[in-house]
Coordinates of C-alpha atoms and ligand atoms in Angstrom, one line a residue:
M1 CA 10.9 -9.3 -4.9
P2 CA 13.9 -7.4 -3.2
E3 CA 12.9 -6.3 0.2
P4 CA 12.3 -2.7 1.0
A5 CA 14.4 -1.1 3.8
A6 CA 12.7 -1.2 7.2
G7 CA 10.1 1.5 7.3
A8 CA 10.4 2.2 3.6
G9 CA 8.1 1.3 0.8
R10 CA 8.8 -0.3 -2.6
L11 CA 6.8 0.0 -5.8
L12 CA 5.8 -3.2 -7.4
E13 CA 4.5 -2.9 -11.0
C14 CA 2.7 -5.8 -12.6
G15 CA 0.6 -5.3 -15.7
E16 CA -1.9 -2.5 -14.8
F17 CA -1.2 -2.9 -11.1
R18 CA 0.9 -0.4 -9.2
I19 CA 1.3 -1.7 -5.7
A20 CA 3.1 -0.1 -2.7
V21 CA 4.7 -2.8 -0.6
F22 CA 5.9 -2.3 3.0
R23 CA 7.4 -4.5 5.6
T24 CA 6.7 -3.7 9.2
A25 CA 7.3 -5.5 12.5
D26 CA 4.0 -7.3 12.0
G27 CA 4.7 -8.4 8.5
W28 CA 4.2 -7.5 4.9
H29 CA 1.5 -5.1 3.6
A30 CA 0.5 -4.3 0.0
L31 CA -1.9 -1.6 -1.1
D32 CA -2.6 0.5 -4.2
D33 CA 0.3 2.9 -4.9
T34 CA -1.9 5.7 -6.2
C35 CA -3.3 8.0 -3.6
P36 CA -7.0 8.8 -4.3
H37 CA -6.5 12.5 -3.6
R38 CA -4.2 13.5 -6.5
T39 CA -2.3 10.3 -7.4
G40 CA 0.6 10.7 -5.0
P41 CA 2.9 7.6 -4.9
L42 CA 2.2 5.9 -1.5
S43 CA 5.3 3.7 -2.0
E44 CA 7.3 6.9 -1.4
G45 CA 5.3 7.7 1.7
T46 CA 6.5 7.4 5.3
L47 CA 5.2 5.1 8.0
D48 CA 3.8 6.1 11.4
V49 CA 2.9 3.7 14.1
T50 CA -0.1 5.1 16.0
A51 CA -2.7 3.9 18.4
R52 CA -5.0 3.4 15.4
G53 CA -2.5 1.2 13.6
T54 CA 0.4 1.7 11.2
L55 CA -0.4 4.5 8.7
V56 CA 1.4 5.4 5.5
T57 CA 1.5 9.1 4.8
C58 CA 1.2 10.3 1.2
P59 CA 4.3 12.4 0.2
F60 CA 2.2 14.9 -1.7
H61 CA -0.3 16.4 0.7
G62 CA -0.2 14.2 3.8
W63 CA -3.3 12.0 3.6
Q64 CA -2.8 8.9 5.7
F65 CA -3.9 5.3 5.1
D66 CA -4.1 2.3 7.3
L67 CA -1.7 -0.3 6.0
V68 CA -4.0 -3.2 7.0
T69 CA -7.4 -1.9 5.9
G70 CA -6.5 0.8 3.3
A71 CA -9.0 3.1 5.1
C72 CA -8.0 6.8 4.9
A73 CA -7.4 8.3 8.4
T74 CA -7.6 11.8 7.0
V75 CA -10.8 11.9 4.9
R76 CA -13.7 9.7 5.9
G77 CA -14.9 7.4 3.2
K78 CA -11.7 7.4 1.2
R79 CA -9.6 4.3 0.9
V80 CA -7.1 2.4 -1.2
R81 CA -7.3 -1.2 -2.0
T82 CA -5.2 -3.7 0.0
Y83 CA -3.8 -7.0 -1.2
P84 CA -2.9 -10.2 0.6
V85 CA 0.9 -11.0 0.8
R86 CA 2.3 -14.5 1.2
E87 CA 5.8 -15.3 2.3
D88 CA 7.4 -18.7 2.0
A89 CA 10.8 -20.2 1.6
T90 CA 10.9 -19.2 -2.1
G91 CA 10.0 -15.5 -1.6
V92 CA 7.4 -12.9 -1.0
Y93 CA 4.3 -12.8 -3.1
V94 CA 1.5 -10.2 -3.5
V95 CA -1.8 -11.9 -4.4
L96 CA -3.4 -9.9 -7.2
P97 CA -6.9 -10.3 -8.5
D98 CA -7.5 -11.0 -12.2
E99 CA -8.4 -7.4 -13.0
P100 CA -7.4 -4.1 -11.3
D101 CA -11.1 -3.2 -10.8
D102 CA -12.1 -6.5 -9.2
A103 CA -13.3 -6.0 -5.6
Ligands
FES201 S1 -2.0 13.2 -3.6 FE1 -2.0 12.1 -1.7 S2 -2.6 13.5 -0.3 FE2 -2.7 14.5 -2.1

């Protein structure tokens, strides 16, 4: 996977999955690309480092999501799914479940 520019996201599409991938100072992060508000593309969002963690801001209406937990910082109870990311000598890998709806 080609690396996104620092502070920028990259969309990774694999089957039914649309994953927003970010690289920050503390490593790689992957979460669902589709904002639960009105399907904004989080991979096109901007990152903000805050006291509450690093947040990605949806480019459509500004909802913010924690890169590590996927929790929405704007609307309580909303979230996006996050995925483990592994990096080794051969590359960077997002670990996907068998099905998009698996929890
Ligand atoms: S679509 Fe993401 S905040 Fe509205």
